[in-house]
Amino acid sequence: MDHFLYKDGALHAEDVPVADIAAEVGTPFYCYSTATLTRHFRLFDEALDGIPHLVCYAMKAASNQAILKTLAQAGAGMDVVSGGEYLRAKAAGVPGNRIVFSGVGKTRDEMRVALEGGIRQFNVESEPEMQALSEVASSFGFEAPITVRVNPDVDAKTHAKIATGKSENKFGIPIARAREVYAEAARLPGLKVIGIDVHIGSQLTELEPFRLAYQKVAELTEVLRADGHEITRLDLGGGLGIPYTRSNEAPPLPVEYGELIKETVGHLDCEIEIEPGRLVAGNAGILVTKVIYVKSGEGRDFLILDGAMNDLIRPAMYEAYHDIIPVTEPRPGVEQAKYDIVGPVCESGDTFAKERLMPPVSEGDLVAFRSAGAYGAVMASEYNTRPLVPEVLVHEHQFAVIRPRPTFDEMINRDTIPEWL
Ligand SMILES: *Cc1c(COP(=O)(O)O)cnc(C)c1O
């Protein structure tokens, strides 16, 4: 459920007409709903009621300061995957003891920044990384709390580019080698083993892969405890999918996911962490664009929008589907038109949808991409010297620009010319 609905014939974000925001901000822009963000966070939080837990929002999904602050105030911790994200989380007021640090390639500098600023735990992904962290932590007099990310070799049944839990993926250590790696972790100075981490992929639409992975984590917990390790925390990753279309079968609900967690690992007396990103932010954001032209082609009409692949890369990168709807509510029973929906960027990949049926729109009309809040603005670029797409946050009847559109002067003046030119 989200808070982008037609009211009085116009698409609203909570209580604000989307067209009013467009009039003030221009297009394209991302628009997020505070109510949807906090609702989704709470669904996860409540799904784990009854067991000690922390929901660490995977902020790579949408990392604007205002979004982080909204979620942090609701009680979220953060899952970060870079030193930059760590600093972003801190800047939004998240204390270090609510930040977990994931990612396959943490540098020594990033480790040091997190150790000095305070960190809940590092999710270590390889032996070389573990050695580096041991060196950095001991040289600065820290004891780094760690889990080791295990790769359970489970098929997440999602798009290949966002599957992370098969043995051929770059993530984590093979679960079969876990005992060896934990033994080494226990030997190394500057590290304190506290738990196990797993994350098998993103946009999972079934519970079964989670069940398989979490059962393996539960077994491993017993094995490692028997080896003498103190396993008090299980980080179960993110990955629960969202409905990108309203017609498709709905993915499992957070409450069902919570039940599964309790069933598989609830008996282990561990604190549970989960790291949802997409489900928190995905349906909490839309991308609003304007129709520049409707161009008749051979056997098809092109809808040329002022938003492009540089603003929302998911269709080009993952063949992702987004509902695209007019901002002015279509008349009931209006006959659908068929469009290839494209942006102005000079690549054939700048195509959002082919032969898409939708209510007819004309030049100058606003259209909105639904479910664009996660992996949208954060993946945007300035390709074709298109300004980085701005972001707006709505809260009931108010809205605020939370990242302004840069001017062309700002963009151009970021470059510097060497003195020999
Ligand atoms: C990307 C990622 C997540 C979040 O995945 P979603 O599918 O957005 O929920 C969580 N944990 C790790 C380690 C990740 O890389």
PDB file of C-alpha atoms in Angstrom, residues 54 56 59 65 67-73 75-80 85-100 117-118:
ATOM      1  CA  LEU A  54      16.750  -4.105  14.824  1.00  0.00           C
ATOM      2  CA  CYS A  56      18.509  -1.698   9.556  1.00  0.00           C
ATOM      3  CA  MET A  59      20.110   2.911   2.609  1.00  0.00           C
ATOM      4  CA  GLN A  65      19.299  12.798   4.231  1.00  0.00           C
ATOM      5  CA  ILE A  67      14.623   9.999   4.006  1.00  0.00           C
ATOM      6  CA  LEU A  68      17.235   8.686   6.434  1.00  0.00           C
ATOM      7  CA  LYS A  69      16.103  11.114   9.089  1.00  0.00           C
ATOM      8  CA  THR A  70      12.464  10.136   8.605  1.00  0.00           C
ATOM      9  CA  LEU A  71      13.304   6.460   9.067  1.00  0.00           C
ATOM     10  CA  ALA A  72      15.777   7.007  11.887  1.00  0.00           C
ATOM     11  CA  GLN A  73      13.143   8.961  13.797  1.00  0.00           C
ATOM     12  CA  GLY A  75      13.418   3.808  14.968  1.00  0.00           C
ATOM     13  CA  ALA A  76      15.397   2.360  12.062  1.00  0.00           C
ATOM     14  CA  GLY A  77      19.057   1.464  12.110  1.00  0.00           C
ATOM     15  CA  MET A  78      21.006   1.635   8.854  1.00  0.00           C
ATOM     16  CA  ASP A  79      22.817  -0.866   6.662  1.00  0.00           C
ATOM     17  CA  VAL A  80      25.627   0.917   4.808  1.00  0.00           C
ATOM     18  CA  GLU A  85      26.947   5.932   3.177  1.00  0.00           C
ATOM     19  CA  TYR A  86      28.320   5.616   6.692  1.00  0.00           C
ATOM     20  CA  LEU A  87      28.952   9.375   6.798  1.00  0.00           C
ATOM     21  CA  ARG A  88      25.506  10.040   5.312  1.00  0.00           C
ATOM     22  CA  ALA A  89      23.878   7.943   8.038  1.00  0.00           C
ATOM     23  CA  LYS A  90      25.862   9.753  10.738  1.00  0.00           C
ATOM     24  CA  ALA A  91      24.989  13.130   9.214  1.00  0.00           C
ATOM     25  CA  ALA A  92      21.303  12.200   9.406  1.00  0.00           C
ATOM     26  CA  GLY A  93      21.741  11.619  13.131  1.00  0.00           C
ATOM     27  CA  VAL A  94      21.953   7.822  13.222  1.00  0.00           C
ATOM     28  CA  PRO A  95      24.226   6.726  16.078  1.00  0.00           C
ATOM     29  CA  GLY A  96      27.105   4.396  15.222  1.00  0.00           C
ATOM     30  CA  ASN A  97      25.671   1.607  17.352  1.00  0.00           C
ATOM     31  CA  ARG A  98      22.721   1.429  14.960  1.00  0.00           C
ATOM     32  CA  ILE A  99      24.809   1.203  11.785  1.00  0.00           C
ATOM     33  CA  VAL A 100      25.954  -2.073  10.232  1.00  0.00           C
ATOM     34  CA  GLY A 117      32.735   7.080  14.472  1.00  0.00           C
ATOM     35  CA  GLY A 118      31.281   3.986  16.167  1.00  0.00           C
TER      36      GLY A 118
END
